Amino acid sequence: MAERSPGTRRALWLVLSLVFAFLYIPIAVLVALSFNAGGLPTAWSGFSLKWYASLAGNAAILQAALNTLIVALVSTVIATLLGTLLAIGVEMRRQYGKGLEALIFAPMIIPDIVLAIALLSFFSMLNLTMGLHTIILAHVVFNLAFVCSVVRARLKSFDWSIVEASADLGASALTTFRRVTLPVILPAVIAGALLAFTLSVDEFIIAFFTAGAGRASTTLPMQIYAMIRFGITPEINALATIVMAVSITALTLSQRLNRGVIGQ
Amino acid sequence: MAPALAWLTALMVVPCALVLALAFFRRGIYGGIEYTFTLENFGLVFDPLYAGIFLNSARIAGTATLIAVIIGYAAAYAISAAPRRLQPVFLFFAVLPFWSNYLIRTYAWIVLLNREGLITQLLRWFGYTGEPPSMLYTEGAVIAGLVYNYLPFVILACYAPLSRLNPELAEASRDLGASALTTFRRVILPLTVPGIAAGAVFVFVLSIGNFVTPALLGGGRFQMIGNLVYDQFLTANDWPFGAALAMALIAIMLLVLMTQALLADRAAGRAAEAKGGANG
């Protein structure tokens, strides 16, 4: 758009700079402070990794990190399996019922707090002891919806006649899936799994409501929330930096794998 | 397909139906649930005290939406005007913060806004010696947090129609003698309204049901619906009333989404009509 006047162009660059400053300064300050020996925003007292070291010695945080990993891994595996099958089922039969669409779409838009209290009521009505397993049950709900939508996007352009051809040539349903369908959708499946993993690692409200009492099932976001409520400590800055690095890496990877899908 | 649908039914549909049912029961004397039918809980939602919180939430969410849309649209416009090869890069970095943990992004604002935070330090550095300004635990802090958290989505939603805009349209408008402002108001803006609407609905819906931001940046002083629901379930132990509040929240959300769908349909109809007229 070369026909814009220099003044307009300068104004547009100014807008961009301001918006990026707004988006990145809060995060940058947090990351910088996590390496500040003094730990306080008052003064820079030298580069140090001591807050990261103190994290490594904090048993509560390590336990929470382990819990988060368990919840995220198990719920991702289940959600990826169920979500992929759901996507194939819906796209292959091309049954786009309004009710079905709403059911698959709902977990992505329902407010967290509503799903959280719904599951809390449900589990306590069943007299289920809550813990990591109930968090996993809950996380699969939204994770499978996200995996399903990512895989479905990929399947939109899938030529189902090659599945028929494979069957005509004598391949079993399983062989067809393994040799024909899966190779096509695999990038989307992995992208969906990475997305699910990150969503689960970051999810706070639903985990908070379905974790039950006691420290045994505290996840990292619950731990972070509790720490924030107690006030600012340099450890949170270090922990926040690590968690951010993990989610941004996983999602960048997911995005790269999925580029083909988005491009279509 | 079946296992996934069974999972969603058992762990989303049934629990949500349960909450809906719960809203029609009475609270027991010891905080339990008494299974007698009542509409009291919904009546209580309209009690001035609670209706006030609803209105307050709507105002906070509305303000955050307005600010996020203005900043987001300006940013999306600037990105769409940047050189073509830079656009995906800008877009990527605009969305990147959105991928980090929500709690952490909110916490970053506590670090900035607290009495000994960065902003106070900056003021001191410029020679300010008075009392540190109280910025945290204000409505402004809650709004700033909401805008910050949801801005990337608005940028993404507004960028989509802006990048598809045919530059010849703006050129034609200017050739016909329209000023830059008129061209923007009469040509560019109407064509990009669907993106604005999608972004606005997203920010509003997520803000009005938000629980974390008011709790952390409002310091519990600014109750929003989400916090009210939380209290009923975890501190006040009035589950039926909490359930009624949650249903009211869902109702507001559905209303907003339906309005948007209706307007989008109408806009699409108008666009089709305009196209038909131009071709005919």
PDB file of C-alpha atoms in Angstrom, chain A:
ATOM      1  CA  MET A   1       0.000   0.000   0.000  1.00  0.00           C
ATOM      2  CA  ALA A   2       2.552   2.460  -1.201  1.00  0.00           C
ATOM      3  CA  GLU A   3       0.043   5.209  -1.908  1.00  0.00           C
ATOM      4  CA  ARG A   4      -0.271   6.102   1.787  1.00  0.00           C
ATOM      5  CA  SER A   5       1.281   9.424   2.771  1.00  0.00           C
ATOM      6  CA  PRO A   6       4.442   9.328   4.910  1.00  0.00           C
ATOM      7  CA  GLY A   7       2.472  10.836   7.787  1.00  0.00           C
ATOM      8  CA  THR A   8      -0.127   8.066   7.685  1.00  0.00           C
ATOM      9  CA  ARG A   9       2.568   5.441   7.476  1.00  0.00           C
ATOM     10  CA  ARG A  10       4.343   6.875  10.482  1.00  0.00           C
ATOM     11  CA  ALA A  11       1.073   6.883  12.414  1.00  0.00           C
ATOM     12  CA  LEU A  12       0.493   3.214  11.545  1.00  0.00           C
ATOM     13  CA  TRP A  13       3.982   2.241  12.726  1.00  0.00           C
ATOM     14  CA  LEU A  14       3.378   4.193  15.907  1.00  0.00           C
ATOM     15  CA  VAL A  15       0.142   2.259  16.526  1.00  0.00           C
ATOM     16  CA  LEU A  16       1.965  -1.033  15.998  1.00  0.00           C
ATOM     17  CA  SER A  17       4.800  -0.086  18.342  1.00  0.00           C
ATOM     18  CA  LEU A  18       2.412   1.009  21.068  1.00  0.00           C
ATOM     19  CA  VAL A  19       0.291  -2.135  20.821  1.00  0.00           C
ATOM     20  CA  PHE A  20       3.322  -4.405  20.914  1.00  0.00           C
ATOM     21  CA  ALA A  21       4.706  -2.468  23.863  1.00  0.00           C
ATOM     22  CA  PHE A  22       1.385  -2.931  25.654  1.00  0.00           C
ATOM     23  CA  LEU A  23       1.387  -6.660  24.892  1.00  0.00           C
ATOM     24  CA  TYR A  24       4.997  -7.405  25.751  1.00  0.00           C
ATOM     25  CA  ILE A  25       6.118  -5.029  28.506  1.00  0.00           C
ATOM     26  CA  PRO A  26       4.164  -6.782  31.301  1.00  0.00           C
ATOM     27  CA  ILE A  27       5.575 -10.175  30.300  1.00  0.00           C
ATOM     28  CA  ALA A  28       9.085  -8.816  29.752  1.00  0.00           C
ATOM     29  CA  VAL A  29       9.128  -7.222  33.198  1.00  0.00           C
ATOM     30  CA  LEU A  30       8.104 -10.527  34.757  1.00  0.00           C
ATOM     31  CA  VAL A  31      10.795 -12.479  32.934  1.00  0.00           C
ATOM     32  CA  ALA A  32      13.466  -9.865  33.723  1.00  0.00           C
ATOM     33  CA  LEU A  33      12.576  -9.857  37.420  1.00  0.00           C
ATOM     34  CA  SER A  34      12.870 -13.634  37.574  1.00  0.00           C
ATOM     35  CA  PHE A  35      16.590 -13.195  36.845  1.00  0.00           C
ATOM     36  CA  ASN A  36      17.029 -10.279  39.242  1.00  0.00           C
ATOM     37  CA  ALA A  37      19.151 -11.280  42.236  1.00  0.00           C
ATOM     38  CA  GLY A  38      17.234  -8.926  44.534  1.00  0.00           C
ATOM     39  CA  GLY A  39      13.940 -10.223  43.180  1.00  0.00           C
ATOM     40  CA  LEU A  40      12.220  -6.867  43.578  1.00  0.00           C
ATOM     41  CA  PRO A  41      11.253  -4.364  40.912  1.00  0.00           C
ATOM     42  CA  THR A  42      12.833  -1.619  43.049  1.00  0.00           C
ATOM     43  CA  ALA A  43      16.346  -2.146  41.770  1.00  0.00           C
ATOM     44  CA  TRP A  44      18.363  -4.376  39.504  1.00  0.00           C
ATOM     45  CA  SER A  45      20.930  -6.084  41.698  1.00  0.00           C
ATOM     46  CA  GLY A  46      22.558  -8.370  39.213  1.00  0.00           C
ATOM     47  CA  PHE A  47      21.765 -11.450  37.162  1.00  0.00           C
ATOM     48  CA  SER A  48      21.018 -14.559  39.163  1.00  0.00           C
ATOM     49  CA  LEU A  49      19.390 -17.948  38.791  1.00  0.00           C
ATOM     50  CA  LYS A  50      18.784 -18.287  42.491  1.00  0.00           C
ATOM     51  CA  TRP A  51      14.981 -18.031  42.208  1.00  0.00           C
ATOM     52  CA  TYR A  52      15.015 -20.942  39.800  1.00  0.00           C
ATOM     53  CA  ALA A  53      17.204 -22.868  42.224  1.00  0.00           C
ATOM     54  CA  SER A  54      14.816 -22.098  45.057  1.00  0.00           C
ATOM     55  CA  LEU A  55      11.945 -23.446  42.921  1.00  0.00           C
ATOM     56  CA  ALA A  56      13.799 -26.710  42.500  1.00  0.00           C
ATOM     57  CA  GLY A  57      13.995 -27.006  46.280  1.00  0.00           C
ATOM     58  CA  ASN A  58      10.301 -26.272  46.857  1.00  0.00           C
ATOM     59  CA  ALA A  59       8.566 -29.595  47.469  1.00  0.00           C
ATOM     60  CA  ALA A  60       5.039 -28.169  47.112  1.00  0.00           C
ATOM     61  CA  ILE A  61       5.803 -26.726  43.687  1.00  0.00           C
ATOM     62  CA  LEU A  62       7.486 -29.900  42.485  1.00  0.00           C
ATOM     63  CA  GLN A  63       4.504 -31.960  43.635  1.00  0.00           C
ATOM     64  CA  ALA A  64       2.140 -29.553  41.847  1.00  0.00           C
ATOM     65  CA  ALA A  65       4.239 -29.750  38.689  1.00  0.00           C
ATOM     66  CA  LEU A  66       4.135 -33.541  38.793  1.00  0.00           C
ATOM     67  CA  ASN A  67       0.344 -33.483  39.298  1.00  0.00           C
ATOM     68  CA  THR A  68      -0.064 -31.107  36.372  1.00  0.00           C
ATOM     69  CA  LEU A  69       2.026 -33.346  34.171  1.00  0.00           C
ATOM     70  CA  ILE A  70      -0.033 -36.416  35.101  1.00  0.00           C
ATOM     71  CA  VAL A  71      -3.340 -34.635  34.484  1.00  0.00           C
ATOM     72  CA  ALA A  72      -2.167 -33.093  31.218  1.00  0.00           C
ATOM     73  CA  LEU A  73      -0.652 -36.281  29.815  1.00  0.00           C
ATOM     74  CA  VAL A  74      -3.517 -38.610  30.692  1.00  0.00           C
ATOM     75  CA  SER A  75      -6.255 -36.185  29.634  1.00  0.00           C
ATOM     76  CA  THR A  76      -4.390 -35.427  26.392  1.00  0.00           C
ATOM     77  CA  VAL A  77      -4.061 -39.106  25.482  1.00  0.00           C
ATOM     78  CA  ILE A  78      -7.752 -39.809  26.130  1.00  0.00           C
ATOM     79  CA  ALA A  79      -8.917 -36.592  24.457  1.00  0.00           C
ATOM     80  CA  THR A  80      -6.744 -37.129  21.388  1.00  0.00           C
ATOM     81  CA  LEU A  81      -8.090 -40.636  20.922  1.00  0.00           C
ATOM     82  CA  LEU A  82     -11.738 -39.698  21.459  1.00  0.00           C
ATOM     83  CA  GLY A  83     -11.528 -36.365  19.653  1.00  0.00           C
ATOM     84  CA  THR A  84      -9.897 -37.866  16.562  1.00  0.00           C
ATOM     85  CA  LEU A  85     -12.443 -40.668  16.348  1.00  0.00           C
ATOM     86  CA  LEU A  86     -15.243 -38.154  16.785  1.00  0.00           C
ATOM     87  CA  ALA A  87     -13.846 -35.973  14.009  1.00  0.00           C
ATOM     88  CA  ILE A  88     -13.562 -38.939  11.634  1.00  0.00           C
ATOM     89  CA  GLY A  89     -17.062 -40.132  12.544  1.00  0.00           C
ATOM     90  CA  VAL A  90     -18.654 -36.758  11.938  1.00  0.00           C
ATOM     91  CA  GLU A  91     -16.780 -35.966   8.729  1.00  0.00           C
ATOM     92  CA  MET A  92     -17.057 -39.445   7.185  1.00  0.00           C
ATOM     93  CA  ARG A  93     -20.788 -39.737   7.653  1.00  0.00           C
ATOM     94  CA  ARG A  94     -21.332 -36.055   6.962  1.00  0.00           C
ATOM     95  CA  GLN A  95     -24.112 -35.960   9.498  1.00  0.00           C
ATOM     96  CA  TYR A  96     -24.042 -32.344  10.439  1.00  0.00           C
ATOM     97  CA  GLY A  97     -26.971 -32.272  12.841  1.00  0.00           C
ATOM     98  CA  LYS A  98     -27.455 -28.965  14.617  1.00  0.00           C
ATOM     99  CA  GLY A  99     -27.664 -30.731  17.975  1.00  0.00           C
ATOM    100  CA  LEU A 100     -24.462 -32.646  17.315  1.00  0.00           C
ATOM    101  CA  GLU A 101     -22.631 -29.486  16.292  1.00  0.00           C
ATOM    102  CA  ALA A 102     -23.842 -27.716  19.437  1.00  0.00           C
ATOM    103  CA  LEU A 103     -22.724 -30.637  21.613  1.00  0.00           C
ATOM    104  CA  ILE A 104     -19.223 -30.574  20.133  1.00  0.00           C
ATOM    105  CA  PHE A 105     -18.989 -26.788  20.166  1.00  0.00           C
ATOM    106  CA  ALA A 106     -20.367 -26.260  23.692  1.00  0.00           C
ATOM    107  CA  PRO A 107     -17.256 -27.281  25.693  1.00  0.00           C
ATOM    108  CA  MET A 108     -15.254 -24.602  23.890  1.00  0.00           C
ATOM    109  CA  ILE A 109     -17.565 -21.712  24.745  1.00  0.00           C
ATOM    110  CA  ILE A 110     -19.208 -22.665  28.027  1.00  0.00           C
ATOM    111  CA  PRO A 111     -17.820 -20.385  30.780  1.00  0.00           C
ATOM    112  CA  ASP A 112     -15.235 -22.264  32.850  1.00  0.00           C
ATOM    113  CA  ILE A 113     -16.963 -21.364  36.060  1.00  0.00           C
ATOM    114  CA  VAL A 114     -20.225 -22.963  34.883  1.00  0.00           C
ATOM    115  CA  LEU A 115     -18.611 -26.239  33.820  1.00  0.00           C
ATOM    116  CA  ALA A 116     -16.624 -26.153  37.077  1.00  0.00           C
ATOM    117  CA  ILE A 117     -19.650 -25.898  39.357  1.00  0.00           C
ATOM    118  CA  ALA A 118     -21.609 -28.357  37.206  1.00  0.00           C
ATOM    119  CA  LEU A 119     -18.903 -30.993  37.597  1.00  0.00           C
ATOM    120  CA  LEU A 120     -18.475 -30.242  41.294  1.00  0.00           C
ATOM    121  CA  SER A 121     -22.227 -30.756  41.844  1.00  0.00           C
ATOM    122  CA  PHE A 122     -22.195 -33.884  39.708  1.00  0.00           C
ATOM    123  CA  PHE A 123     -19.212 -35.516  41.403  1.00  0.00           C
ATOM    124  CA  SER A 124     -20.432 -34.714  44.880  1.00  0.00           C
ATOM    125  CA  MET A 125     -23.906 -36.004  44.071  1.00  0.00           C
ATOM    126  CA  LEU A 126     -22.306 -39.292  43.003  1.00  0.00           C
ATOM    127  CA  ASN A 127     -20.313 -39.246  46.246  1.00  0.00           C
ATOM    128  CA  LEU A 128     -17.178 -39.565  44.176  1.00  0.00           C
ATOM    129  CA  THR A 129     -13.953 -38.842  46.053  1.00  0.00           C
ATOM    130  CA  MET A 130     -12.342 -36.052  44.090  1.00  0.00           C
ATOM    131  CA  GLY A 131      -8.706 -35.901  43.140  1.00  0.00           C
ATOM    132  CA  LEU A 132      -6.478 -35.998  40.097  1.00  0.00           C
ATOM    133  CA  HIS A 133      -8.808 -38.500  38.402  1.00  0.00           C
ATOM    134  CA  THR A 134     -11.774 -36.119  38.550  1.00  0.00           C
ATOM    135  CA  ILE A 135      -9.643 -33.309  37.120  1.00  0.00           C
ATOM    136  CA  ILE A 136      -8.691 -35.652  34.273  1.00  0.00           C
ATOM    137  CA  LEU A 137     -12.343 -36.543  33.614  1.00  0.00           C
ATOM    138  CA  ALA A 138     -13.152 -32.827  33.470  1.00  0.00           C
ATOM    139  CA  HIS A 139     -10.214 -31.810  31.286  1.00  0.00           C
ATOM    140  CA  VAL A 140     -11.029 -34.444  28.678  1.00  0.00           C
ATOM    141  CA  VAL A 141     -14.394 -32.683  28.131  1.00  0.00           C
ATOM    142  CA  PHE A 142     -12.938 -29.501  26.647  1.00  0.00           C
ATOM    143  CA  ASN A 143      -9.755 -31.099  25.337  1.00  0.00           C
ATOM    144  CA  LEU A 144     -11.604 -33.567  23.137  1.00  0.00           C
ATOM    145  CA  ALA A 145     -13.666 -30.739  21.651  1.00  0.00           C
ATOM    146  CA  PHE A 146     -10.510 -28.834  20.685  1.00  0.00           C
ATOM    147  CA  VAL A 147      -8.768 -31.909  19.261  1.00  0.00           C
ATOM    148  CA  CYS A 148     -11.928 -32.704  17.297  1.00  0.00           C
ATOM    149  CA  SER A 149     -12.133 -29.222  15.769  1.00  0.00           C
ATOM    150  CA  VAL A 150      -8.460 -29.246  14.721  1.00  0.00           C
ATOM    151  CA  VAL A 151      -8.745 -32.707  13.119  1.00  0.00           C
ATOM    152  CA  ARG A 152     -12.038 -31.836  11.439  1.00  0.00           C
ATOM    153  CA  ALA A 153     -10.465 -28.808   9.782  1.00  0.00           C
ATOM    154  CA  ARG A 154      -7.917 -31.165   8.238  1.00  0.00           C
ATOM    155  CA  LEU A 155     -10.548 -33.681   7.158  1.00  0.00           C
ATOM    156  CA  LYS A 156     -12.599 -31.040   5.311  1.00  0.00           C
ATOM    157  CA  SER A 157     -10.294 -31.427   2.335  1.00  0.00           C
ATOM    158  CA  PHE A 158      -9.873 -35.182   2.691  1.00  0.00           C
ATOM    159  CA  ASP A 159     -10.840 -37.252  -0.316  1.00  0.00           C
ATOM    160  CA  TRP A 160     -12.940 -40.097   1.143  1.00  0.00           C
ATOM    161  CA  SER A 161     -12.913 -41.997  -2.155  1.00  0.00           C
ATOM    162  CA  ILE A 162      -9.367 -43.184  -1.380  1.00  0.00           C
ATOM    163  CA  VAL A 163     -10.748 -44.871   1.740  1.00  0.00           C
ATOM    164  CA  GLU A 164     -13.283 -46.657  -0.462  1.00  0.00           C
ATOM    165  CA  ALA A 165     -10.552 -47.548  -2.916  1.00  0.00           C
ATOM    166  CA  SER A 166      -8.479 -49.022  -0.108  1.00  0.00           C
ATOM    167  CA  ALA A 167     -11.432 -51.124   1.054  1.00  0.00           C
ATOM    168  CA  ASP A 168     -12.120 -52.237  -2.532  1.00  0.00           C
ATOM    169  CA  LEU A 169      -8.534 -53.377  -2.803  1.00  0.00           C
ATOM    170  CA  GLY A 170      -9.117 -55.673   0.160  1.00  0.00           C
ATOM    171  CA  ALA A 171      -7.652 -53.687   3.060  1.00  0.00           C
ATOM    172  CA  SER A 172      -9.344 -54.141   6.415  1.00  0.00           C
ATOM    173  CA  ALA A 173     -10.849 -51.096   8.137  1.00  0.00           C
ATOM    174  CA  LEU A 174      -7.920 -51.000  10.542  1.00  0.00           C
ATOM    175  CA  THR A 175      -5.326 -51.230   7.772  1.00  0.00           C
ATOM    176  CA  THR A 176      -7.109 -48.500   5.842  1.00  0.00           C
ATOM    177  CA  PHE A 177      -7.080 -46.260   8.894  1.00  0.00           C
ATOM    178  CA  ARG A 178      -3.413 -46.978   9.632  1.00  0.00           C
ATOM    179  CA  ARG A 179      -2.122 -46.694   6.063  1.00  0.00           C
ATOM    180  CA  VAL A 180      -4.504 -44.199   4.439  1.00  0.00           C
ATOM    181  CA  THR A 181      -6.409 -41.968   6.844  1.00  0.00           C
ATOM    182  CA  LEU A 182      -3.901 -41.603   9.660  1.00  0.00           C
ATOM    183  CA  PRO A 183      -0.926 -40.428   7.566  1.00  0.00           C
ATOM    184  CA  VAL A 184      -3.089 -37.624   6.173  1.00  0.00           C
ATOM    185  CA  ILE A 185      -4.456 -36.416   9.481  1.00  0.00           C
ATOM    186  CA  LEU A 186      -1.411 -37.126  11.666  1.00  0.00           C
ATOM    187  CA  PRO A 187      -0.074 -33.526  11.665  1.00  0.00           C
ATOM    188  CA  ALA A 188      -3.502 -32.300  12.756  1.00  0.00           C
ATOM    189  CA  VAL A 189      -3.767 -35.015  15.412  1.00  0.00           C
ATOM    190  CA  ILE A 190      -0.386 -34.057  16.873  1.00  0.00           C
ATOM    191  CA  ALA A 191      -1.270 -30.362  16.656  1.00  0.00           C
ATOM    192  CA  GLY A 192      -4.532 -31.071  18.463  1.00  0.00           C
ATOM    193  CA  ALA A 193      -2.733 -33.100  21.121  1.00  0.00           C
ATOM    194  CA  LEU A 194      -0.219 -30.295  21.741  1.00  0.00           C
ATOM    195  CA  LEU A 195      -3.076 -27.806  22.014  1.00  0.00           C
ATOM    196  CA  ALA A 196      -4.910 -30.090  24.452  1.00  0.00           C
ATOM    197  CA  PHE A 197      -1.749 -30.567  26.511  1.00  0.00           C
ATOM    198  CA  THR A 198      -1.217 -26.804  26.838  1.00  0.00           C
ATOM    199  CA  LEU A 199      -4.856 -26.117  27.647  1.00  0.00           C
ATOM    200  CA  SER A 200      -4.707 -28.730  30.379  1.00  0.00           C
ATOM    201  CA  VAL A 201      -1.411 -27.463  31.812  1.00  0.00           C
ATOM    202  CA  ASP A 202      -2.814 -23.920  31.990  1.00  0.00           C
ATOM    203  CA  GLU A 203      -6.342 -24.680  33.128  1.00  0.00           C
ATOM    204  CA  PHE A 204      -7.133 -23.357  36.573  1.00  0.00           C
ATOM    205  CA  ILE A 205     -10.819 -22.904  37.429  1.00  0.00           C
ATOM    206  CA  ILE A 206     -12.162 -26.338  36.524  1.00  0.00           C
ATOM    207  CA  ALA A 207      -9.199 -28.052  38.207  1.00  0.00           C
ATOM    208  CA  PHE A 208      -9.720 -25.883  41.283  1.00  0.00           C
ATOM    209  CA  PHE A 209     -13.338 -27.006  41.629  1.00  0.00           C
ATOM    210  CA  THR A 210     -12.851 -30.679  40.815  1.00  0.00           C
ATOM    211  CA  ALA A 211      -9.626 -31.330  42.737  1.00  0.00           C
ATOM    212  CA  GLY A 212     -11.267 -32.011  46.067  1.00  0.00           C
ATOM    213  CA  ALA A 213      -9.650 -31.097  49.363  1.00  0.00           C
ATOM    214  CA  GLY A 214      -6.011 -31.483  50.273  1.00  0.00           C
ATOM    215  CA  ARG A 215      -2.640 -30.798  48.775  1.00  0.00           C
ATOM    216  CA  ALA A 216      -2.354 -34.189  47.098  1.00  0.00           C
ATOM    217  CA  SER A 217      -4.205 -33.030  43.985  1.00  0.00           C
ATOM    218  CA  THR A 218      -2.982 -29.428  43.712  1.00  0.00           C
ATOM    219  CA  THR A 219      -1.985 -28.574  40.151  1.00  0.00           C
ATOM    220  CA  LEU A 220       0.514 -25.918  39.113  1.00  0.00           C
ATOM    221  CA  PRO A 221      -2.053 -23.225  38.227  1.00  0.00           C
ATOM    222  CA  MET A 222      -3.746 -23.829  41.602  1.00  0.00           C
ATOM    223  CA  GLN A 223      -0.357 -23.481  43.283  1.00  0.00           C
ATOM    224  CA  ILE A 224       0.374 -20.291  41.324  1.00  0.00           C
ATOM    225  CA  TYR A 225      -3.036 -18.848  42.233  1.00  0.00           C
ATOM    226  CA  ALA A 226      -2.449 -19.558  45.914  1.00  0.00           C
ATOM    227  CA  MET A 227       1.014 -17.966  45.750  1.00  0.00           C
ATOM    228  CA  ILE A 228      -0.311 -14.861  43.986  1.00  0.00           C
ATOM    229  CA  ARG A 229      -2.983 -14.463  46.648  1.00  0.00           C
ATOM    230  CA  PHE A 230      -0.269 -14.405  49.281  1.00  0.00           C
ATOM    231  CA  GLY A 231       1.601 -11.663  47.499  1.00  0.00           C
ATOM    232  CA  ILE A 232       4.417 -11.164  45.047  1.00  0.00           C
ATOM    233  CA  THR A 233       7.419 -13.391  45.532  1.00  0.00           C
ATOM    234  CA  PRO A 234      10.398 -13.741  43.208  1.00  0.00           C
ATOM    235  CA  GLU A 235       9.688 -17.484  42.986  1.00  0.00           C
ATOM    236  CA  ILE A 236       6.407 -16.790  41.157  1.00  0.00           C
ATOM    237  CA  ASN A 237       8.327 -14.803  38.538  1.00  0.00           C
ATOM    238  CA  ALA A 238      10.648 -17.747  37.925  1.00  0.00           C
ATOM    239  CA  LEU A 239       7.804 -20.256  37.894  1.00  0.00           C
ATOM    240  CA  ALA A 240       5.763 -18.028  35.573  1.00  0.00           C
ATOM    241  CA  THR A 241       8.698 -17.744  33.181  1.00  0.00           C
ATOM    242  CA  ILE A 242       9.079 -21.535  33.014  1.00  0.00           C
ATOM    243  CA  VAL A 243       5.347 -22.161  32.529  1.00  0.00           C
ATOM    244  CA  MET A 244       5.143 -19.488  29.831  1.00  0.00           C
ATOM    245  CA  ALA A 245       8.137 -20.935  28.019  1.00  0.00           C
ATOM    246  CA  VAL A 246       6.559 -24.407  28.051  1.00  0.00           C
ATOM    247  CA  SER A 247       3.145 -23.303  26.746  1.00  0.00           C
ATOM    248  CA  ILE A 248       4.538 -20.982  24.105  1.00  0.00           C
ATOM    249  CA  THR A 249       6.883 -23.693  22.826  1.00  0.00           C
ATOM    250  CA  ALA A 250       4.138 -26.322  22.668  1.00  0.00           C
ATOM    251  CA  LEU A 251       1.712 -24.001  20.905  1.00  0.00           C
ATOM    252  CA  THR A 252       4.253 -22.667  18.435  1.00  0.00           C
ATOM    253  CA  LEU A 253       5.004 -26.282  17.550  1.00  0.00           C
ATOM    254  CA  SER A 254       1.294 -27.029  17.226  1.00  0.00           C
ATOM    255  CA  GLN A 255       0.829 -24.001  15.003  1.00  0.00           C
ATOM    256  CA  ARG A 256       3.700 -25.061  12.721  1.00  0.00           C
ATOM    257  CA  LEU A 257       2.297 -28.558  12.318  1.00  0.00           C
ATOM    258  CA  ASN A 258      -1.090 -27.143  11.613  1.00  0.00           C
ATOM    259  CA  ARG A 259      -0.009 -24.527   9.102  1.00  0.00           C
ATOM    260  CA  GLY A 260      -1.195 -26.668   6.194  1.00  0.00           C
ATOM    261  CA  VAL A 261      -4.659 -26.832   7.721  1.00  0.00           C
ATOM    262  CA  ILE A 262      -4.947 -23.122   8.395  1.00  0.00           C
ATOM    263  CA  GLY A 263      -3.668 -22.294   4.936  1.00  0.00           C
ATOM    264  CA  GLN A 264      -6.491 -24.185   3.302  1.00  0.00           C
TER     265      GLN A 264
END
